[in-house]
JSON list of C-alpha atoms in Angstrom, two decimals:
[
{"chain": "A", "resi": 1, "resn": "MET", "atom": "CA", "xyz": [-0.15, 16.99, 22.20]},
{"chain": "A", "resi": 2, "resn": "SER", "atom": "CA", "xyz": [-0.22, 19.41, 19.19]},
{"chain": "A", "resi": 3, "resn": "THR", "atom": "CA", "xyz": [2.10, 21.83, 20.85]},
{"chain": "A", "resi": 4, "resn": "VAL", "atom": "CA", "xyz": [4.79, 19.05, 20.91]},
{"chain": "A", "resi": 5, "resn": "VAL", "atom": "CA", "xyz": [4.17, 18.92, 16.93]},
{"chain": "A", "resi": 6, "resn": "GLU", "atom": "CA", "xyz": [3.97, 22.49, 16.60]},
{"chain": "A", "resi": 7, "resn": "THR", "atom": "CA", "xyz": [7.41, 22.38, 18.31]},
{"chain": "A", "resi": 8, "resn": "VAL", "atom": "CA", "xyz": [8.98, 19.95, 16.28]},
{"chain": "A", "resi": 9, "resn": "THR", "atom": "CA", "xyz": [7.77, 20.92, 13.01]},
{"chain": "A", "resi": 10, "resn": "GLY", "atom": "CA", "xyz": [9.51, 24.55, 13.73]},
{"chain": "A", "resi": 11, "resn": "LEU", "atom": "CA", "xyz": [12.54, 22.46, 14.80]},
{"chain": "A", "resi": 12, "resn": "VAL", "atom": "CA", "xyz": [12.99, 20.40, 12.26]},
{"chain": "A", "resi": 13, "resn": "GLN", "atom": "CA", "xyz": [12.11, 22.43, 9.21]},
{"chain": "A", "resi": 14, "resn": "PRO", "atom": "CA", "xyz": [15.24, 24.53, 9.25]},
{"chain": "A", "resi": 15, "resn": "ILE", "atom": "CA", "xyz": [17.28, 21.08, 8.86]},
{"chain": "A", "resi": 16, "resn": "LEU", "atom": "CA", "xyz": [14.79, 19.85, 5.93]},
{"chain": "A", "resi": 17, "resn": "ASP", "atom": "CA", "xyz": [15.03, 23.35, 4.35]},
{"chain": "A", "resi": 18, "resn": "GLU", "atom": "CA", "xyz": [19.18, 22.83, 4.15]},
{"chain": "A", "resi": 19, "resn": "GLN", "atom": "CA", "xyz": [18.47, 19.30, 2.54]},
{"chain": "A", "resi": 20, "resn": "ASN", "atom": "CA", "xyz": [15.96, 20.51, 0.18]},
{"chain": "A", "resi": 21, "resn": "PHE", "atom": "CA", "xyz": [14.05, 17.98, 1.88]},
{"chain": "A", "resi": 22, "resn": "GLU", "atom": "CA", "xyz": [10.01, 18.01, 2.22]},
{"chain": "A", "resi": 23, "resn": "LEU", "atom": "CA", "xyz": [8.18, 17.44, 5.86]},
{"chain": "A", "resi": 24, "resn": "VAL", "atom": "CA", "xyz": [5.21, 15.07, 5.14]},
{"chain": "A", "resi": 25, "resn": "GLU", "atom": "CA", "xyz": [4.01, 15.09, 8.53]},
{"chain": "A", "resi": 26, "resn": "VAL", "atom": "CA", "xyz": [5.30, 15.11, 12.35]},
{"chain": "A", "resi": 27, "resn": "GLU", "atom": "CA", "xyz": [3.17, 12.82, 14.72]},
{"chain": "A", "resi": 28, "resn": "PHE", "atom": "CA", "xyz": [3.24, 12.32, 18.37]},
{"chain": "A", "resi": 29, "resn": "VAL", "atom": "CA", "xyz": [1.37, 9.20, 19.84]},
{"chain": "A", "resi": 30, "resn": "LYS", "atom": "CA", "xyz": [1.28, 6.93, 22.55]},
{"chain": "A", "resi": 31, "resn": "GLU", "atom": "CA", "xyz": [1.14, 3.11, 21.47]},
{"chain": "A", "resi": 32, "resn": "GLY", "atom": "CA", "xyz": [0.60, 0.83, 24.43]},
{"chain": "A", "resi": 33, "resn": "LYS", "atom": "CA", "xyz": [3.15, 2.24, 27.25]},
{"chain": "A", "resi": 34, "resn": "SER", "atom": "CA", "xyz": [5.36, 4.05, 25.24]},
{"chain": "A", "resi": 35, "resn": "TRP", "atom": "CA", "xyz": [5.33, 7.29, 23.34]},
{"chain": "A", "resi": 36, "resn": "PHE", "atom": "CA", "xyz": [6.31, 7.93, 19.85]},
{"chain": "A", "resi": 37, "resn": "LEU", "atom": "CA", "xyz": [7.67, 11.26, 18.15]},
{"chain": "A", "resi": 38, "resn": "ARG", "atom": "CA", "xyz": [7.25, 10.24, 14.19]},
{"chain": "A", "resi": 39, "resn": "VAL", "atom": "CA", "xyz": [8.76, 12.86, 11.50]},
{"chain": "A", "resi": 40, "resn": "PHE", "atom": "CA", "xyz": [8.19, 11.70, 7.88]},
{"chain": "A", "resi": 41, "resn": "ILE", "atom": "CA", "xyz": [10.12, 13.09, 5.20]},
{"chain": "A", "resi": 42, "resn": "ASP", "atom": "CA", "xyz": [10.53, 12.80, 1.40]},
{"chain": "A", "resi": 43, "resn": "LYS", "atom": "CA", "xyz": [12.60, 14.33, -1.44]},
{"chain": "A", "resi": 44, "resn": "GLU", "atom": "CA", "xyz": [12.19, 14.39, -5.25]},
{"chain": "A", "resi": 45, "resn": "GLY", "atom": "CA", "xyz": [13.12, 10.74, -6.13]},
{"chain": "A", "resi": 46, "resn": "GLY", "atom": "CA", "xyz": [12.76, 9.11, -2.44]},
{"chain": "A", "resi": 47, "resn": "ILE", "atom": "CA", "xyz": [14.39, 9.59, 0.46]},
{"chain": "A", "resi": 48, "resn": "ASP", "atom": "CA", "xyz": [17.09, 6.92, 2.07]},
{"chain": "A", "resi": 49, "resn": "ILE", "atom": "CA", "xyz": [18.35, 5.56, 5.26]},
{"chain": "A", "resi": 50, "resn": "GLU", "atom": "CA", "xyz": [21.25, 7.98, 5.60]},
{"chain": "A", "resi": 51, "resn": "GLU", "atom": "CA", "xyz": [19.24, 10.83, 4.82]},
{"chain": "A", "resi": 52, "resn": "CYS", "atom": "CA", "xyz": [16.86, 10.17, 7.84]},
{"chain": "A", "resi": 53, "resn": "ALA", "atom": "CA", "xyz": [19.64, 9.10, 10.17]},
{"chain": "A", "resi": 54, "resn": "TYR", "atom": "CA", "xyz": [21.18, 12.61, 9.53]},
{"chain": "A", "resi": 55, "resn": "VAL", "atom": "CA", "xyz": [17.86, 14.55, 10.31]},
{"chain": "A", "resi": 56, "resn": "SER", "atom": "CA", "xyz": [17.32, 12.16, 13.15]},
{"chain": "A", "resi": 57, "resn": "GLU", "atom": "CA", "xyz": [21.10, 13.22, 14.64]},
{"chain": "A", "resi": 58, "resn": "LYS", "atom": "CA", "xyz": [20.29, 16.70, 13.81]},
{"chain": "A", "resi": 59, "resn": "LEU", "atom": "CA", "xyz": [16.78, 17.14, 15.43]},
{"chain": "A", "resi": 60, "resn": "SER", "atom": "CA", "xyz": [17.62, 14.99, 18.50]},
{"chain": "A", "resi": 61, "resn": "GLU", "atom": "CA", "xyz": [20.62, 17.64, 19.15]},
{"chain": "A", "resi": 62, "resn": "LYS", "atom": "CA", "xyz": [18.41, 20.63, 18.81]},
{"chain": "A", "resi": 63, "resn": "LEU", "atom": "CA", "xyz": [15.61, 18.65, 21.21]},
{"chain": "A", "resi": 64, "resn": "ASP", "atom": "CA", "xyz": [18.27, 17.73, 23.51]},
{"chain": "A", "resi": 65, "resn": "SER", "atom": "CA", "xyz": [19.54, 21.51, 24.11]},
{"chain": "A", "resi": 66, "resn": "LEU", "atom": "CA", "xyz": [16.07, 22.90, 24.75]},
{"chain": "A", "resi": 67, "resn": "ASP", "atom": "CA", "xyz": [15.62, 24.05, 28.60]},
{"chain": "A", "resi": 68, "resn": "PRO", "atom": "CA", "xyz": [12.80, 23.36, 29.46]},
{"chain": "A", "resi": 69, "resn": "ASP", "atom": "CA", "xyz": [12.19, 20.43, 27.58]},
{"chain": "A", "resi": 70, "resn": "PRO", "atom": "CA", "xyz": [9.25, 20.28, 25.48]},
{"chain": "A", "resi": 71, "resn": "ILE", "atom": "CA", "xyz": [8.49, 16.67, 25.75]},
{"chain": "A", "resi": 72, "resn": "PRO", "atom": "CA", "xyz": [8.78, 15.64, 29.41]},
{"chain": "A", "resi": 73, "resn": "GLN", "atom": "CA", "xyz": [8.14, 12.27, 28.80]},
{"chain": "A", "resi": 74, "resn": "ALA", "atom": "CA", "xyz": [9.97, 9.71, 27.53]},
{"chain": "A", "resi": 75, "resn": "TYR", "atom": "CA", "xyz": [9.50, 9.20, 23.67]},
{"chain": "A", "resi": 76, "resn": "PHE", "atom": "CA", "xyz": [11.46, 6.85, 20.75]},
{"chain": "A", "resi": 77, "resn": "LEU", "atom": "CA", "xyz": [12.21, 9.39, 17.89]},
{"chain": "A", "resi": 78, "resn": "GLU", "atom": "CA", "xyz": [11.35, 8.05, 14.22]},
{"chain": "A", "resi": 79, "resn": "VAL", "atom": "CA", "xyz": [12.68, 9.98, 11.26]},
{"chain": "A", "resi": 80, "resn": "SER", "atom": "CA", "xyz": [11.35, 8.00, 8.03]},
{"chain": "A", "resi": 81, "resn": "SER", "atom": "CA", "xyz": [10.18, 8.22, 4.30]},
{"chain": "A", "resi": 82, "resn": "PRO", "atom": "CA", "xyz": [6.58, 8.21, 4.26]},
{"chain": "A", "resi": 83, "resn": "GLY", "atom": "CA", "xyz": [6.46, 5.00, 2.13]},
{"chain": "A", "resi": 84, "resn": "ALA", "atom": "CA", "xyz": [4.92, 3.92, -1.09]},
{"chain": "A", "resi": 85, "resn": "GLU", "atom": "CA", "xyz": [1.17, 4.62, 0.37]},
{"chain": "A", "resi": 86, "resn": "ARG", "atom": "CA", "xyz": [2.25, 8.45, 1.29]},
{"chain": "A", "resi": 87, "resn": "PRO", "atom": "CA", "xyz": [-0.48, 10.47, 2.91]},
{"chain": "A", "resi": 88, "resn": "LEU", "atom": "CA", "xyz": [-2.05, 13.27, 0.98]},
{"chain": "A", "resi": 89, "resn": "LYS", "atom": "CA", "xyz": [-2.18, 15.96, 3.40]},
{"chain": "A", "resi": 90, "resn": "LYS", "atom": "CA", "xyz": [-1.44, 19.47, 1.75]},
{"chain": "A", "resi": 91, "resn": "GLU", "atom": "CA", "xyz": [-2.67, 20.92, -1.43]},
{"chain": "A", "resi": 92, "resn": "ALA", "atom": "CA", "xyz": [0.46, 20.38, -2.94]},
{"chain": "A", "resi": 93, "resn": "ASP", "atom": "CA", "xyz": [0.51, 16.73, -2.18]},
{"chain": "A", "resi": 94, "resn": "TYR", "atom": "CA", "xyz": [-3.26, 16.04, -3.78]},
{"chain": "A", "resi": 95, "resn": "GLU", "atom": "CA", "xyz": [-1.49, 18.22, -6.93]},
{"chain": "A", "resi": 96, "resn": "LYS", "atom": "CA", "xyz": [1.22, 16.05, -7.25]},
{"chain": "A", "resi": 97, "resn": "ALA", "atom": "CA", "xyz": [-0.99, 13.25, -6.93]},
{"chain": "A", "resi": 98, "resn": "VAL", "atom": "CA", "xyz": [-3.26, 13.96, -10.14]},
{"chain": "A", "resi": 99, "resn": "GLY", "atom": "CA", "xyz": [-3.20, 10.89, -12.70]},
{"chain": "A", "resi": 100, "resn": "GLU", "atom": "CA", "xyz": [-2.11, 8.91, -9.52]},
{"chain": "A", "resi": 101, "resn": "TYR", "atom": "CA", "xyz": [-3.72, 5.80, -8.09]},
{"chain": "A", "resi": 102, "resn": "ILE", "atom": "CA", "xyz": [-4.84, 6.79, -4.51]},
{"chain": "A", "resi": 103, "resn": "HIS", "atom": "CA", "xyz": [-6.87, 5.50, -1.93]},
{"chain": "A", "resi": 104, "resn": "ILE", "atom": "CA", "xyz": [-9.65, 7.83, -0.17]},
{"chain": "A", "resi": 105, "resn": "SER", "atom": "CA", "xyz": [-11.42, 7.42, 3.22]},
{"chain": "A", "resi": 106, "resn": "LEU", "atom": "CA", "xyz": [-14.83, 9.07, 3.79]},
{"chain": "A", "resi": 107, "resn": "TYR", "atom": "CA", "xyz": [-16.78, 10.68, 6.62]},
{"chain": "A", "resi": 108, "resn": "GLN", "atom": "CA", "xyz": [-19.79, 9.66, 5.45]},
{"chain": "A", "resi": 109, "resn": "ALA", "atom": "CA", "xyz": [-20.50, 6.67, 3.13]},
{"chain": "A", "resi": 110, "resn": "ILE", "atom": "CA", "xyz": [-21.98, 7.14, -0.54]},
{"chain": "A", "resi": 111, "resn": "ASP", "atom": "CA", "xyz": [-23.88, 3.98, -1.53]},
{"chain": "A", "resi": 112, "resn": "GLY", "atom": "CA", "xyz": [-22.85, 2.36, 1.45]},
{"chain": "A", "resi": 113, "resn": "GLN", "atom": "CA", "xyz": [-19.20, 2.67, 0.91]},
{"chain": "A", "resi": 114, "resn": "LYS", "atom": "CA", "xyz": [-16.70, 4.71, 2.76]},
{"chain": "A", "resi": 115, "resn": "GLN", "atom": "CA", "xyz": [-13.46, 3.76, 1.12]},
{"chain": "A", "resi": 116, "resn": "TYR", "atom": "CA", "xyz": [-12.69, 3.97, -2.47]},
{"chain": "A", "resi": 117, "resn": "GLU", "atom": "CA", "xyz": [-9.84, 3.48, -4.61]},
{"chain": "A", "resi": 118, "resn": "GLY", "atom": "CA", "xyz": [-8.78, 4.84, -8.42]},
{"chain": "A", "resi": 119, "resn": "PHE", "atom": "CA", "xyz": [-7.03, 7.35, -10.22]},
{"chain": "A", "resi": 120, "resn": "LEU", "atom": "CA", "xyz": [-7.04, 11.09, -9.32]},
{"chain": "A", "resi": 121, "resn": "MET", "atom": "CA", "xyz": [-8.27, 12.69, -12.43]},
{"chain": "A", "resi": 122, "resn": "SER", "atom": "CA", "xyz": [-9.40, 15.99, -11.48]},
{"chain": "A", "resi": 123, "resn": "LEU", "atom": "CA", "xyz": [-9.09, 18.24, -8.79]},
{"chain": "A", "resi": 124, "resn": "SER", "atom": "CA", "xyz": [-10.90, 21.49, -7.51]},
{"chain": "A", "resi": 125, "resn": "GLU", "atom": "CA", "xyz": [-10.95, 23.33, -4.37]},
{"chain": "A", "resi": 126, "resn": "THR", "atom": "CA", "xyz": [-14.43, 21.76, -3.55]},
{"chain": "A", "resi": 127, "resn": "GLU", "atom": "CA", "xyz": [-14.38, 18.35, -5.08]},
{"chain": "A", "resi": 128, "resn": "LEU", "atom": "CA", "xyz": [-11.93, 15.66, -6.97]},
{"chain": "A", "resi": 129, "resn": "VAL", "atom": "CA", "xyz": [-12.78, 12.97, -9.39]},
{"chain": "A", "resi": 130, "resn": "LEU", "atom": "CA", "xyz": [-12.00, 9.31, -9.14]},
{"chain": "A", "resi": 131, "resn": "LYS", "atom": "CA", "xyz": [-12.10, 6.93, -12.06]},
{"chain": "A", "resi": 132, "resn": "ILE", "atom": "CA", "xyz": [-12.33, 3.44, -10.33]},
{"chain": "A", "resi": 133, "resn": "LYS", "atom": "CA", "xyz": [-12.96, 0.20, -11.95]},
{"chain": "A", "resi": 134, "resn": "ILE", "atom": "CA", "xyz": [-16.07, -1.53, -10.74]},
{"chain": "A", "resi": 135, "resn": "LYS", "atom": "CA", "xyz": [-16.11, -5.51, -12.15]},
{"chain": "A", "resi": 136, "resn": "THR", "atom": "CA", "xyz": [-14.84, -4.71, -15.74]},
{"chain": "A", "resi": 137, "resn": "ARG", "atom": "CA", "xyz": [-16.17, -1.25, -16.11]},
{"chain": "A", "resi": 138, "resn": "GLU", "atom": "CA", "xyz": [-14.58, 2.31, -15.87]},
{"chain": "A", "resi": 139, "resn": "LYS", "atom": "CA", "xyz": [-16.30, 5.09, -14.00]},
{"chain": "A", "resi": 140, "resn": "GLU", "atom": "CA", "xyz": [-15.77, 8.32, -12.70]},
{"chain": "A", "resi": 141, "resn": "LEU", "atom": "CA", "xyz": [-17.14, 9.36, -9.42]},
{"chain": "A", "resi": 142, "resn": "THR", "atom": "CA", "xyz": [-16.74, 12.71, -7.89]},
{"chain": "A", "resi": 143, "resn": "PHE", "atom": "CA", "xyz": [-16.26, 13.65, -4.41]},
{"chain": "A", "resi": 144, "resn": "ASP", "atom": "CA", "xyz": [-16.84, 16.45, -2.13]},
{"chain": "A", "resi": 145, "resn": "ARG", "atom": "CA", "xyz": [-13.51, 17.05, -0.78]},
{"chain": "A", "resi": 146, "resn": "LYS", "atom": "CA", "xyz": [-15.12, 17.68, 2.94]},
{"chain": "A", "resi": 147, "resn": "ASN", "atom": "CA", "xyz": [-16.28, 14.47, 2.97]},
{"chain": "A", "resi": 148, "resn": "ILE", "atom": "CA", "xyz": [-12.66, 13.11, 2.72]},
{"chain": "A", "resi": 149, "resn": "ALA", "atom": "CA", "xyz": [-11.35, 11.54, 5.93]},
{"chain": "A", "resi": 150, "resn": "LYS", "atom": "CA", "xyz": [-8.30, 10.36, 4.68]},
{"chain": "A", "resi": 151, "resn": "ALA", "atom": "CA", "xyz": [-6.34, 9.87, 1.40]},
{"chain": "A", "resi": 152, "resn": "ARG", "atom": "CA", "xyz": [-3.11, 8.34, 0.62]},
{"chain": "A", "resi": 153, "resn": "LEU", "atom": "CA", "xyz": [-1.44, 7.16, -2.43]},
{"chain": "A", "resi": 154, "resn": "ALA", "atom": "CA", "xyz": [-2.13, 3.34, -3.27]},
{"chain": "A", "resi": 155, "resn": "ILE", "atom": "CA", "xyz": [-0.56, 0.26, -5.03]},
{"chain": "A", "resi": 156, "resn": "GLN", "atom": "CA", "xyz": [-2.71, -1.11, -7.11]},
{"chain": "A", "resi": 157, "resn": "PHE", "atom": "CA", "xyz": [-3.23, -4.61, -7.37]}
]
């Protein structure tokens, strides 16, 4: 389904550029019997429901005007904010997250653990450093970026 994602990305990017919005992610997934085309957008200070509705309407018009239809099956279009726990996908996402509390999932466990949360202290092309809390102690751990399956902002409790 990557061609759907690529097509939609190409269609939505000019709409977002006009409004100075950022494309966070496009996904096309099947859940149960239904297909969902999800477009996550953001801007400095956060995105609101009217802005999501505007993008949804403009994107829907563009998709409806294409012949042949790039998405032959029925689907639900959802345009929304990535939320407080926004995924970190692009390098710019990681750079903006330095100093923020994040959650990472690893491909391979370290000390029997595949998930960590802490403050992103620093970042390089190959590594990132998290300051994590173990009981009452704080410790900085360095992670190989190749071992990071997913990363997102997190809410600290």
